[in-house]
């Protein structure tokens, strides 16, 4: 019995050390999680998702739109040469948007981690932020504001092809509806020339009746229409992500500037970002 006593004591000591180690790991994890800029993290995920949807779906939808116009509304290549060039330019712009926002999203997330950690450490008087650091944060606030305005314009323009396809889809749905009571379906037409997509001398330029119904049944129309919906939703998601970025960076900059004035009452602030 006496020989087992040292063994029991050593076991109890080992268990105590394990509990202390586990408690230290838990506190370390809580501390690490407290330094995560959750708003910037959510905005980054939303930004990457929105840009991927907008760029991927928009690129494929533009290609399908051009194919549909060439097959049904403008069979002479020279008639839609300008439109082809514009679509190619838009696709190159899409490549640039995807690359830029991938890099910019990572930079903003890294800036969020740095600023959140700096605020918490400065509140604990561990170190002071510099003027350069505050200027960098202010620069990101300005750039994100400009990008938000730019993507607001992009979001508006992305709704234009969606509107055109929706008009064509509702026209086809009206022809197929038994409640429409249409006596002469061939009198119902869609003329894409009136939207300025192709010139007025393009042939045939419009589709009527059964021809229009066949166009609405093609895979190019169906796929492009739904891809434009997803691309517009992706642009909206990216716009929301930029707004979240702007609120997070603005809050962090305001807190850093307030703390830099030496007011210790800023201890009441707790950065949610």
PDB file of C-alpha atoms in Angstrom:
ATOM      1  CA  UNK A   1       0.000   0.000   0.000  1.00  0.00           C
ATOM      2  CA  UNK A   2       2.846   2.391   0.878  1.00  0.00           C
ATOM      3  CA  UNK A   3       4.497   1.640  -2.429  1.00  0.00           C
ATOM      4  CA  UNK A   4       1.483   2.699  -4.398  1.00  0.00           C
ATOM      5  CA  UNK A   5       1.283   6.109  -2.719  1.00  0.00           C
ATOM      6  CA  UNK A   6       4.121   7.741  -4.747  1.00  0.00           C
ATOM      7  CA  UNK A   7       2.551   6.340  -7.918  1.00  0.00           C
ATOM      8  CA  UNK A   8      -0.823   7.852  -7.048  1.00  0.00           C
ATOM      9  CA  UNK A   9       0.789  11.202  -6.216  1.00  0.00           C
ATOM     10  CA  UNK A  10       2.730  11.251  -9.462  1.00  0.00           C
ATOM     11  CA  UNK A  11      -0.438  10.395 -11.386  1.00  0.00           C
ATOM     12  CA  UNK A  12      -2.325  13.217  -9.664  1.00  0.00           C
ATOM     13  CA  UNK A  13       0.497  15.638 -10.492  1.00  0.00           C
ATOM     14  CA  UNK A  14       0.454  14.542 -14.131  1.00  0.00           C
ATOM     15  CA  UNK A  15      -3.316  15.014 -14.310  1.00  0.00           C
ATOM     16  CA  UNK A  16      -2.956  18.494 -12.802  1.00  0.00           C
ATOM     17  CA  UNK A  17      -0.283  19.394 -15.328  1.00  0.00           C
ATOM     18  CA  UNK A  18      -2.471  18.115 -18.177  1.00  0.00           C
ATOM     19  CA  UNK A  19      -5.403  20.211 -16.928  1.00  0.00           C
ATOM     20  CA  UNK A  20      -3.184  23.271 -16.768  1.00  0.00           C
ATOM     21  CA  UNK A  21      -1.855  22.608 -20.253  1.00  0.00           C
ATOM     22  CA  UNK A  22      -5.354  22.101 -21.627  1.00  0.00           C
ATOM     23  CA  UNK A  23      -6.510  25.280 -19.903  1.00  0.00           C
ATOM     24  CA  UNK A  24      -3.593  27.156 -21.428  1.00  0.00           C
ATOM     25  CA  UNK A  25      -4.446  25.886 -24.919  1.00  0.00           C
ATOM     26  CA  UNK A  26      -8.083  26.835 -24.417  1.00  0.00           C
ATOM     27  CA  UNK A  27      -7.182  30.336 -23.292  1.00  0.00           C
ATOM     28  CA  UNK A  28      -4.783  30.626 -26.217  1.00  0.00           C
ATOM     29  CA  UNK A  29      -7.510  29.601 -28.649  1.00  0.00           C
ATOM     30  CA  UNK A  30      -9.940  32.106 -27.136  1.00  0.00           C
ATOM     31  CA  UNK A  31      -7.310  34.817 -27.425  1.00  0.00           C
ATOM     32  CA  UNK A  32      -6.622  33.934 -31.051  1.00  0.00           C
ATOM     33  CA  UNK A  33     -10.321  33.881 -31.893  1.00  0.00           C
ATOM     34  CA  UNK A  34     -10.691  37.267 -30.242  1.00  0.00           C
ATOM     35  CA  UNK A  35      -8.244  38.729 -32.750  1.00  0.00           C
ATOM     36  CA  UNK A  36     -10.119  37.491 -35.822  1.00  0.00           C
ATOM     37  CA  UNK A  37     -11.751  40.303 -37.849  1.00  0.00           C
ATOM     38  CA  UNK A  38     -15.047  38.504 -38.362  1.00  0.00           C
ATOM     39  CA  UNK A  39     -16.648  41.253 -40.456  1.00  0.00           C
ATOM     40  CA  UNK A  40     -13.663  41.341 -42.823  1.00  0.00           C
ATOM     41  CA  UNK A  41     -13.679  37.541 -42.966  1.00  0.00           C
ATOM     42  CA  UNK A  42     -17.365  37.429 -43.888  1.00  0.00           C
ATOM     43  CA  UNK A  43     -16.855  40.228 -46.405  1.00  0.00           C
ATOM     44  CA  UNK A  44     -13.939  38.351 -48.003  1.00  0.00           C
ATOM     45  CA  UNK A  45     -15.972  35.167 -48.415  1.00  0.00           C
ATOM     46  CA  UNK A  46     -18.907  37.158 -49.796  1.00  0.00           C
ATOM     47  CA  UNK A  47     -16.621  39.141 -52.109  1.00  0.00           C
ATOM     48  CA  UNK A  48     -14.902  36.064 -53.540  1.00  0.00           C
ATOM     49  CA  UNK A  49     -18.252  34.319 -54.048  1.00  0.00           C
ATOM     50  CA  UNK A  50     -19.867  37.355 -55.658  1.00  0.00           C
ATOM     51  CA  UNK A  51     -16.953  38.080 -57.978  1.00  0.00           C
ATOM     52  CA  UNK A  52     -16.741  34.418 -59.008  1.00  0.00           C
ATOM     53  CA  UNK A  53     -20.461  34.334 -59.840  1.00  0.00           C
ATOM     54  CA  UNK A  54     -20.395  37.670 -61.642  1.00  0.00           C
ATOM     55  CA  UNK A  55     -17.271  37.010 -63.688  1.00  0.00           C
ATOM     56  CA  UNK A  56     -17.879  33.342 -64.488  1.00  0.00           C
ATOM     57  CA  UNK A  57     -21.573  33.581 -65.305  1.00  0.00           C
ATOM     58  CA  UNK A  58     -21.211  36.940 -67.028  1.00  0.00           C
ATOM     59  CA  UNK A  59     -18.461  35.653 -69.323  1.00  0.00           C
ATOM     60  CA  UNK A  60     -20.464  32.594 -70.415  1.00  0.00           C
ATOM     61  CA  UNK A  61     -23.689  34.619 -70.748  1.00  0.00           C
ATOM     62  CA  UNK A  62     -22.016  37.136 -73.067  1.00  0.00           C
ATOM     63  CA  UNK A  63     -20.756  34.325 -75.286  1.00  0.00           C
ATOM     64  CA  UNK A  64     -24.218  32.754 -75.415  1.00  0.00           C
ATOM     65  CA  UNK A  65     -25.800  36.119 -76.236  1.00  0.00           C
ATOM     66  CA  UNK A  66     -23.461  36.639 -79.167  1.00  0.00           C
ATOM     67  CA  UNK A  67     -24.178  33.124 -80.449  1.00  0.00           C
ATOM     68  CA  UNK A  68     -27.927  33.696 -80.246  1.00  0.00           C
ATOM     69  CA  UNK A  69     -27.702  37.005 -82.105  1.00  0.00           C
ATOM     70  CA  UNK A  70     -25.550  35.500 -84.844  1.00  0.00           C
ATOM     71  CA  UNK A  71     -27.931  32.573 -85.348  1.00  0.00           C
ATOM     72  CA  UNK A  72     -31.275  34.379 -85.215  1.00  0.00           C
ATOM     73  CA  UNK A  73     -31.060  38.180 -85.432  1.00  0.00           C
ATOM     74  CA  UNK A  74     -27.956  39.205 -87.352  1.00  0.00           C
ATOM     75  CA  UNK A  75     -26.668  36.625 -89.797  1.00  0.00           C
ATOM     76  CA  UNK A  76     -24.257  39.009 -91.566  1.00  0.00           C
ATOM     77  CA  UNK A  77     -21.031  39.293 -89.591  1.00  0.00           C
ATOM     78  CA  UNK A  78     -20.355  42.919 -90.488  1.00  0.00           C
ATOM     79  CA  UNK A  79     -23.704  43.974 -89.017  1.00  0.00           C
ATOM     80  CA  UNK A  80     -22.718  42.998 -85.499  1.00  0.00           C
ATOM     81  CA  UNK A  81     -18.945  43.505 -85.736  1.00  0.00           C
ATOM     82  CA  UNK A  82     -19.116  46.379 -83.245  1.00  0.00           C
ATOM     83  CA  UNK A  83     -21.118  44.289 -80.795  1.00  0.00           C
ATOM     84  CA  UNK A  84     -18.599  41.459 -81.093  1.00  0.00           C
ATOM     85  CA  UNK A  85     -15.738  43.841 -80.302  1.00  0.00           C
ATOM     86  CA  UNK A  86     -17.619  45.270 -77.310  1.00  0.00           C
ATOM     87  CA  UNK A  87     -18.335  41.792 -75.920  1.00  0.00           C
ATOM     88  CA  UNK A  88     -14.676  40.832 -76.258  1.00  0.00           C
ATOM     89  CA  UNK A  89     -13.647  43.994 -74.394  1.00  0.00           C
ATOM     90  CA  UNK A  90     -16.173  43.238 -71.639  1.00  0.00           C
ATOM     91  CA  UNK A  91     -14.794  39.725 -71.297  1.00  0.00           C
ATOM     92  CA  UNK A  92     -11.261  41.083 -70.910  1.00  0.00           C
ATOM     93  CA  UNK A  93     -12.573  43.506 -68.283  1.00  0.00           C
ATOM     94  CA  UNK A  94     -14.112  40.531 -66.483  1.00  0.00           C
ATOM     95  CA  UNK A  95     -10.691  38.849 -66.405  1.00  0.00           C
ATOM     96  CA  UNK A  96      -9.219  41.989 -64.868  1.00  0.00           C
ATOM     97  CA  UNK A  97     -12.001  42.309 -62.270  1.00  0.00           C
ATOM     98  CA  UNK A  98     -11.558  38.699 -61.163  1.00  0.00           C
ATOM     99  CA  UNK A  99      -7.775  39.038 -60.786  1.00  0.00           C
ATOM    100  CA  UNK A 100      -7.927  42.409 -59.057  1.00  0.00           C
ATOM    101  CA  UNK A 101     -10.564  41.480 -56.484  1.00  0.00           C
ATOM    102  CA  UNK A 102      -8.793  38.229 -55.648  1.00  0.00           C
ATOM    103  CA  UNK A 103      -5.683  40.179 -54.651  1.00  0.00           C
ATOM    104  CA  UNK A 104      -7.568  43.096 -53.103  1.00  0.00           C
ATOM    105  CA  UNK A 105      -9.750  40.819 -50.975  1.00  0.00           C
ATOM    106  CA  UNK A 106      -6.681  39.072 -49.522  1.00  0.00           C
ATOM    107  CA  UNK A 107      -5.025  42.430 -48.808  1.00  0.00           C
ATOM    108  CA  UNK A 108      -8.124  43.765 -47.049  1.00  0.00           C
ATOM    109  CA  UNK A 109      -8.420  40.601 -44.964  1.00  0.00           C
ATOM    110  CA  UNK A 110      -4.754  40.875 -43.946  1.00  0.00           C
ATOM    111  CA  UNK A 111      -5.267  44.546 -43.110  1.00  0.00           C
ATOM    112  CA  UNK A 112      -8.276  43.597 -40.994  1.00  0.00           C
ATOM    113  CA  UNK A 113      -6.207  41.084 -39.019  1.00  0.00           C
ATOM    114  CA  UNK A 114      -3.423  43.595 -38.497  1.00  0.00           C
ATOM    115  CA  UNK A 115      -5.674  46.501 -37.502  1.00  0.00           C
ATOM    116  CA  UNK A 116      -7.829  44.454 -35.143  1.00  0.00           C
ATOM    117  CA  UNK A 117      -4.753  43.067 -33.399  1.00  0.00           C
ATOM    118  CA  UNK A 118      -3.186  46.525 -33.221  1.00  0.00           C
ATOM    119  CA  UNK A 119      -6.285  48.044 -31.624  1.00  0.00           C
ATOM    120  CA  UNK A 120      -6.512  45.331 -28.966  1.00  0.00           C
ATOM    121  CA  UNK A 121      -2.824  45.590 -28.108  1.00  0.00           C
ATOM    122  CA  UNK A 122      -2.933  49.376 -28.023  1.00  0.00           C
ATOM    123  CA  UNK A 123      -5.913  49.301 -25.705  1.00  0.00           C
ATOM    124  CA  UNK A 124      -3.770  47.118 -23.442  1.00  0.00           C
ATOM    125  CA  UNK A 125      -0.922  49.671 -23.765  1.00  0.00           C
ATOM    126  CA  UNK A 126       1.391  47.077 -25.282  1.00  0.00           C
ATOM    127  CA  UNK A 127       2.459  49.291 -28.191  1.00  0.00           C
ATOM    128  CA  UNK A 128       1.451  52.379 -30.160  1.00  0.00           C
ATOM    129  CA  UNK A 129       0.298  52.560 -33.752  1.00  0.00           C
ATOM    130  CA  UNK A 130       2.169  54.835 -36.133  1.00  0.00           C
ATOM    131  CA  UNK A 131       0.940  57.572 -38.406  1.00  0.00           C
ATOM    132  CA  UNK A 132       1.909  55.421 -41.386  1.00  0.00           C
ATOM    133  CA  UNK A 133      -0.333  52.602 -40.185  1.00  0.00           C
ATOM    134  CA  UNK A 134      -3.286  54.950 -39.789  1.00  0.00           C
ATOM    135  CA  UNK A 135      -2.649  56.417 -43.243  1.00  0.00           C
ATOM    136  CA  UNK A 136      -2.669  52.924 -44.766  1.00  0.00           C
ATOM    137  CA  UNK A 137      -6.022  52.206 -43.115  1.00  0.00           C
ATOM    138  CA  UNK A 138      -7.393  55.538 -44.378  1.00  0.00           C
ATOM    139  CA  UNK A 139      -6.169  54.683 -47.886  1.00  0.00           C
ATOM    140  CA  UNK A 140      -8.071  51.398 -47.816  1.00  0.00           C
ATOM    141  CA  UNK A 141     -11.193  53.246 -46.681  1.00  0.00           C
ATOM    142  CA  UNK A 142     -10.926  55.588 -49.669  1.00  0.00           C
ATOM    143  CA  UNK A 143     -10.158  52.825 -52.193  1.00  0.00           C
ATOM    144  CA  UNK A 144     -13.009  50.651 -50.931  1.00  0.00           C
ATOM    145  CA  UNK A 145     -15.395  53.599 -51.208  1.00  0.00           C
ATOM    146  CA  UNK A 146     -14.354  54.209 -54.828  1.00  0.00           C
ATOM    147  CA  UNK A 147     -14.651  50.498 -55.656  1.00  0.00           C
ATOM    148  CA  UNK A 148     -18.089  50.423 -54.041  1.00  0.00           C
ATOM    149  CA  UNK A 149     -19.276  53.237 -56.304  1.00  0.00           C
ATOM    150  CA  UNK A 150     -17.744  51.508 -59.321  1.00  0.00           C
ATOM    151  CA  UNK A 151     -19.446  48.217 -58.542  1.00  0.00           C
ATOM    152  CA  UNK A 152     -22.719  50.037 -57.997  1.00  0.00           C
ATOM    153  CA  UNK A 153     -22.459  51.156 -61.626  1.00  0.00           C
ATOM    154  CA  UNK A 154     -21.499  47.608 -62.684  1.00  0.00           C
ATOM    155  CA  UNK A 155     -24.495  46.246 -60.811  1.00  0.00           C
ATOM    156  CA  UNK A 156     -26.756  48.655 -62.681  1.00  0.00           C
ATOM    157  CA  UNK A 157     -25.301  47.744 -66.065  1.00  0.00           C
ATOM    158  CA  UNK A 158     -25.570  44.028 -65.321  1.00  0.00           C
ATOM    159  CA  UNK A 159     -29.332  44.484 -65.003  1.00  0.00           C
ATOM    160  CA  UNK A 160     -29.655  45.781 -68.593  1.00  0.00           C
ATOM    161  CA  UNK A 161     -29.190  42.434 -70.443  1.00  0.00           C
ATOM    162  CA  UNK A 162     -31.292  40.788 -67.757  1.00  0.00           C
ATOM    163  CA  UNK A 163     -34.089  43.243 -68.542  1.00  0.00           C
ATOM    164  CA  UNK A 164     -33.856  42.524 -72.295  1.00  0.00           C
ATOM    165  CA  UNK A 165     -33.939  38.768 -71.795  1.00  0.00           C
ATOM    166  CA  UNK A 166     -36.801  39.086 -69.347  1.00  0.00           C
ATOM    167  CA  UNK A 167     -38.855  41.017 -71.906  1.00  0.00           C
ATOM    168  CA  UNK A 168     -38.263  38.308 -74.492  1.00  0.00           C
ATOM    169  CA  UNK A 169     -39.086  35.573 -71.975  1.00  0.00           C
ATOM    170  CA  UNK A 170     -42.362  37.214 -70.925  1.00  0.00           C
ATOM    171  CA  UNK A 171     -43.335  37.660 -74.591  1.00  0.00           C
ATOM    172  CA  UNK A 172     -42.765  33.974 -75.285  1.00  0.00           C
ATOM    173  CA  UNK A 173     -44.644  33.012 -72.119  1.00  0.00           C
ATOM    174  CA  UNK A 174     -47.588  35.182 -73.176  1.00  0.00           C
ATOM    175  CA  UNK A 175     -47.765  33.452 -76.561  1.00  0.00           C
ATOM    176  CA  UNK A 176     -47.784  30.008 -74.981  1.00  0.00           C
ATOM    177  CA  UNK A 177     -50.355  30.880 -72.334  1.00  0.00           C
ATOM    178  CA  UNK A 178     -53.853  29.543 -73.077  1.00  0.00           C
ATOM    179  CA  UNK A 179     -55.344  32.523 -71.267  1.00  0.00           C
ATOM    180  CA  UNK A 180     -53.791  35.043 -73.644  1.00  0.00           C
ATOM    181  CA  UNK A 181     -56.399  34.350 -76.392  1.00  0.00           C
ATOM    182  CA  UNK A 182     -54.043  35.403 -79.190  1.00  0.00           C
ATOM    183  CA  UNK A 183     -55.640  35.053 -82.616  1.00  0.00           C
ATOM    184  CA  UNK A 184     -52.540  35.883 -84.667  1.00  0.00           C
ATOM    185  CA  UNK A 185     -49.299  34.760 -82.950  1.00  0.00           C
ATOM    186  CA  UNK A 186     -47.210  35.906 -85.933  1.00  0.00           C
ATOM    187  CA  UNK A 187     -48.085  39.501 -85.092  1.00  0.00           C
ATOM    188  CA  UNK A 188     -46.145  39.256 -81.820  1.00  0.00           C
ATOM    189  CA  UNK A 189     -42.523  40.150 -82.435  1.00  0.00           C
ATOM    190  CA  UNK A 190     -39.331  41.012 -80.609  1.00  0.00           C
ATOM    191  CA  UNK A 191     -37.093  43.496 -82.413  1.00  0.00           C
ATOM    192  CA  UNK A 192     -33.660  43.686 -80.804  1.00  0.00           C
ATOM    193  CA  UNK A 193     -32.706  46.576 -83.091  1.00  0.00           C
ATOM    194  CA  UNK A 194     -34.819  48.961 -81.032  1.00  0.00           C
ATOM    195  CA  UNK A 195     -32.541  48.358 -78.042  1.00  0.00           C
ATOM    196  CA  UNK A 196     -29.484  49.485 -79.992  1.00  0.00           C
ATOM    197  CA  UNK A 197     -27.835  46.077 -79.714  1.00  0.00           C
ATOM    198  CA  UNK A 198     -27.467  45.750 -83.491  1.00  0.00           C
ATOM    199  CA  UNK A 199     -27.886  48.397 -86.226  1.00  0.00           C
ATOM    200  CA  UNK A 200     -31.217  48.976 -87.998  1.00  0.00           C
ATOM    201  CA  UNK A 201     -29.910  47.549 -91.267  1.00  0.00           C
ATOM    202  CA  UNK A 202     -29.207  44.161 -89.641  1.00  0.00           C
ATOM    203  CA  UNK A 203     -31.220  41.265 -91.043  1.00  0.00           C
ATOM    204  CA  UNK A 204     -33.546  39.854 -89.973  1.00  0.00           C
ATOM    205  CA  UNK A 205     -33.262  41.968 -86.819  1.00  0.00           C
ATOM    206  CA  UNK A 206     -36.457  40.628 -85.286  1.00  0.00           C
ATOM    207  CA  UNK A 207     -38.288  37.392 -84.611  1.00  0.00           C
ATOM    208  CA  UNK A 208     -42.043  36.798 -84.658  1.00  0.00           C
ATOM    209  CA  UNK A 209     -44.512  34.089 -83.769  1.00  0.00           C
ATOM    210  CA  UNK A 210     -43.260  30.524 -83.981  1.00  0.00           C
ATOM    211  CA  UNK A 211     -39.724  31.696 -84.782  1.00  0.00           C
ATOM    212  CA  UNK A 212     -39.655  33.652 -81.547  1.00  0.00           C
ATOM    213  CA  UNK A 213     -40.979  30.630 -79.670  1.00  0.00           C
ATOM    214  CA  UNK A 214     -38.212  28.474 -81.134  1.00  0.00           C
ATOM    215  CA  UNK A 215     -35.588  31.009 -80.041  1.00  0.00           C
ATOM    216  CA  UNK A 216     -36.919  30.998 -76.477  1.00  0.00           C
ATOM    217  CA  UNK A 217     -36.646  27.204 -76.495  1.00  0.00           C
ATOM    218  CA  UNK A 218     -32.960  27.164 -77.465  1.00  0.00           C
ATOM    219  CA  UNK A 219     -30.270  26.328 -74.952  1.00  0.00           C
ATOM    220  CA  UNK A 220     -28.458  29.620 -75.670  1.00  0.00           C
ATOM    221  CA  UNK A 221     -31.445  31.680 -74.571  1.00  0.00           C
ATOM    222  CA  UNK A 222     -32.323  29.562 -71.545  1.00  0.00           C
ATOM    223  CA  UNK A 223     -28.740  29.352 -70.287  1.00  0.00           C
ATOM    224  CA  UNK A 224     -27.865  33.000 -70.941  1.00  0.00           C
ATOM    225  CA  UNK A 225     -31.046  34.246 -69.254  1.00  0.00           C
ATOM    226  CA  UNK A 226     -30.373  32.329 -66.042  1.00  0.00           C
ATOM    227  CA  UNK A 227     -26.668  33.134 -66.092  1.00  0.00           C
ATOM    228  CA  UNK A 228     -27.481  36.850 -66.291  1.00  0.00           C
ATOM    229  CA  UNK A 229     -29.673  36.422 -63.208  1.00  0.00           C
ATOM    230  CA  UNK A 230     -26.833  34.762 -61.303  1.00  0.00           C
ATOM    231  CA  UNK A 231     -24.299  37.336 -62.557  1.00  0.00           C
ATOM    232  CA  UNK A 232     -26.523  40.191 -61.383  1.00  0.00           C
ATOM    233  CA  UNK A 233     -26.896  38.511 -57.985  1.00  0.00           C
ATOM    234  CA  UNK A 234     -23.112  38.081 -57.826  1.00  0.00           C
ATOM    235  CA  UNK A 235     -22.611  41.783 -58.533  1.00  0.00           C
ATOM    236  CA  UNK A 236     -25.040  42.598 -55.729  1.00  0.00           C
ATOM    237  CA  UNK A 237     -23.194  40.275 -53.336  1.00  0.00           C
ATOM    238  CA  UNK A 238     -19.890  41.927 -54.215  1.00  0.00           C
ATOM    239  CA  UNK A 239     -21.403  45.356 -53.611  1.00  0.00           C
ATOM    240  CA  UNK A 240     -22.615  44.251 -50.156  1.00  0.00           C
ATOM    241  CA  UNK A 241     -19.149  42.839 -49.396  1.00  0.00           C
ATOM    242  CA  UNK A 242     -17.543  46.174 -50.294  1.00  0.00           C
ATOM    243  CA  UNK A 243     -19.972  47.988 -48.004  1.00  0.00           C
ATOM    244  CA  UNK A 244     -19.013  45.645 -45.145  1.00  0.00           C
ATOM    245  CA  UNK A 245     -15.335  46.235 -45.913  1.00  0.00           C
ATOM    246  CA  UNK A 246     -15.897  49.987 -45.875  1.00  0.00           C
ATOM    247  CA  UNK A 247     -17.716  49.905 -42.523  1.00  0.00           C
ATOM    248  CA  UNK A 248     -15.029  47.704 -40.971  1.00  0.00           C
ATOM    249  CA  UNK A 249     -12.084  49.773 -42.190  1.00  0.00           C
ATOM    250  CA  UNK A 250     -13.829  53.045 -41.287  1.00  0.00           C
ATOM    251  CA  UNK A 251     -14.524  51.803 -37.752  1.00  0.00           C
ATOM    252  CA  UNK A 252     -10.957  50.604 -37.295  1.00  0.00           C
ATOM    253  CA  UNK A 253      -9.542  53.879 -38.577  1.00  0.00           C
ATOM    254  CA  UNK A 254     -11.813  55.906 -36.289  1.00  0.00           C
ATOM    255  CA  UNK A 255     -10.767  53.877 -33.236  1.00  0.00           C
ATOM    256  CA  UNK A 256      -7.062  54.122 -34.120  1.00  0.00           C
ATOM    257  CA  UNK A 257      -7.333  57.872 -34.570  1.00  0.00           C
ATOM    258  CA  UNK A 258      -9.244  58.241 -31.308  1.00  0.00           C
ATOM    259  CA  UNK A 259      -6.708  56.200 -29.375  1.00  0.00           C
ATOM    260  CA  UNK A 260      -3.803  58.093 -30.918  1.00  0.00           C
ATOM    261  CA  UNK A 261      -5.021  61.272 -29.199  1.00  0.00           C
ATOM    262  CA  UNK A 262      -4.051  59.714 -25.884  1.00  0.00           C
ATOM    263  CA  UNK A 263      -7.566  59.458 -24.444  1.00  0.00           C
ATOM    264  CA  UNK A 264      -7.536  56.425 -22.174  1.00  0.00           C
ATOM    265  CA  UNK A 265     -11.312  56.418 -22.037  1.00  0.00           C
ATOM    266  CA  UNK A 266     -11.188  54.500 -25.317  1.00  0.00           C
ATOM    267  CA  UNK A 267     -10.950  51.326 -23.219  1.00  0.00           C
ATOM    268  CA  UNK A 268     -14.712  51.099 -23.515  1.00  0.00           C
ATOM    269  CA  UNK A 269     -14.329  50.285 -27.206  1.00  0.00           C
ATOM    270  CA  UNK A 270     -14.251  46.639 -28.266  1.00  0.00           C
ATOM    271  CA  UNK A 271     -13.582  46.136 -31.989  1.00  0.00           C
ATOM    272  CA  UNK A 272     -16.199  43.787 -33.488  1.00  0.00           C
ATOM    273  CA  UNK A 273     -14.233  43.605 -36.719  1.00  0.00           C
TER     274      UNK A 273
END
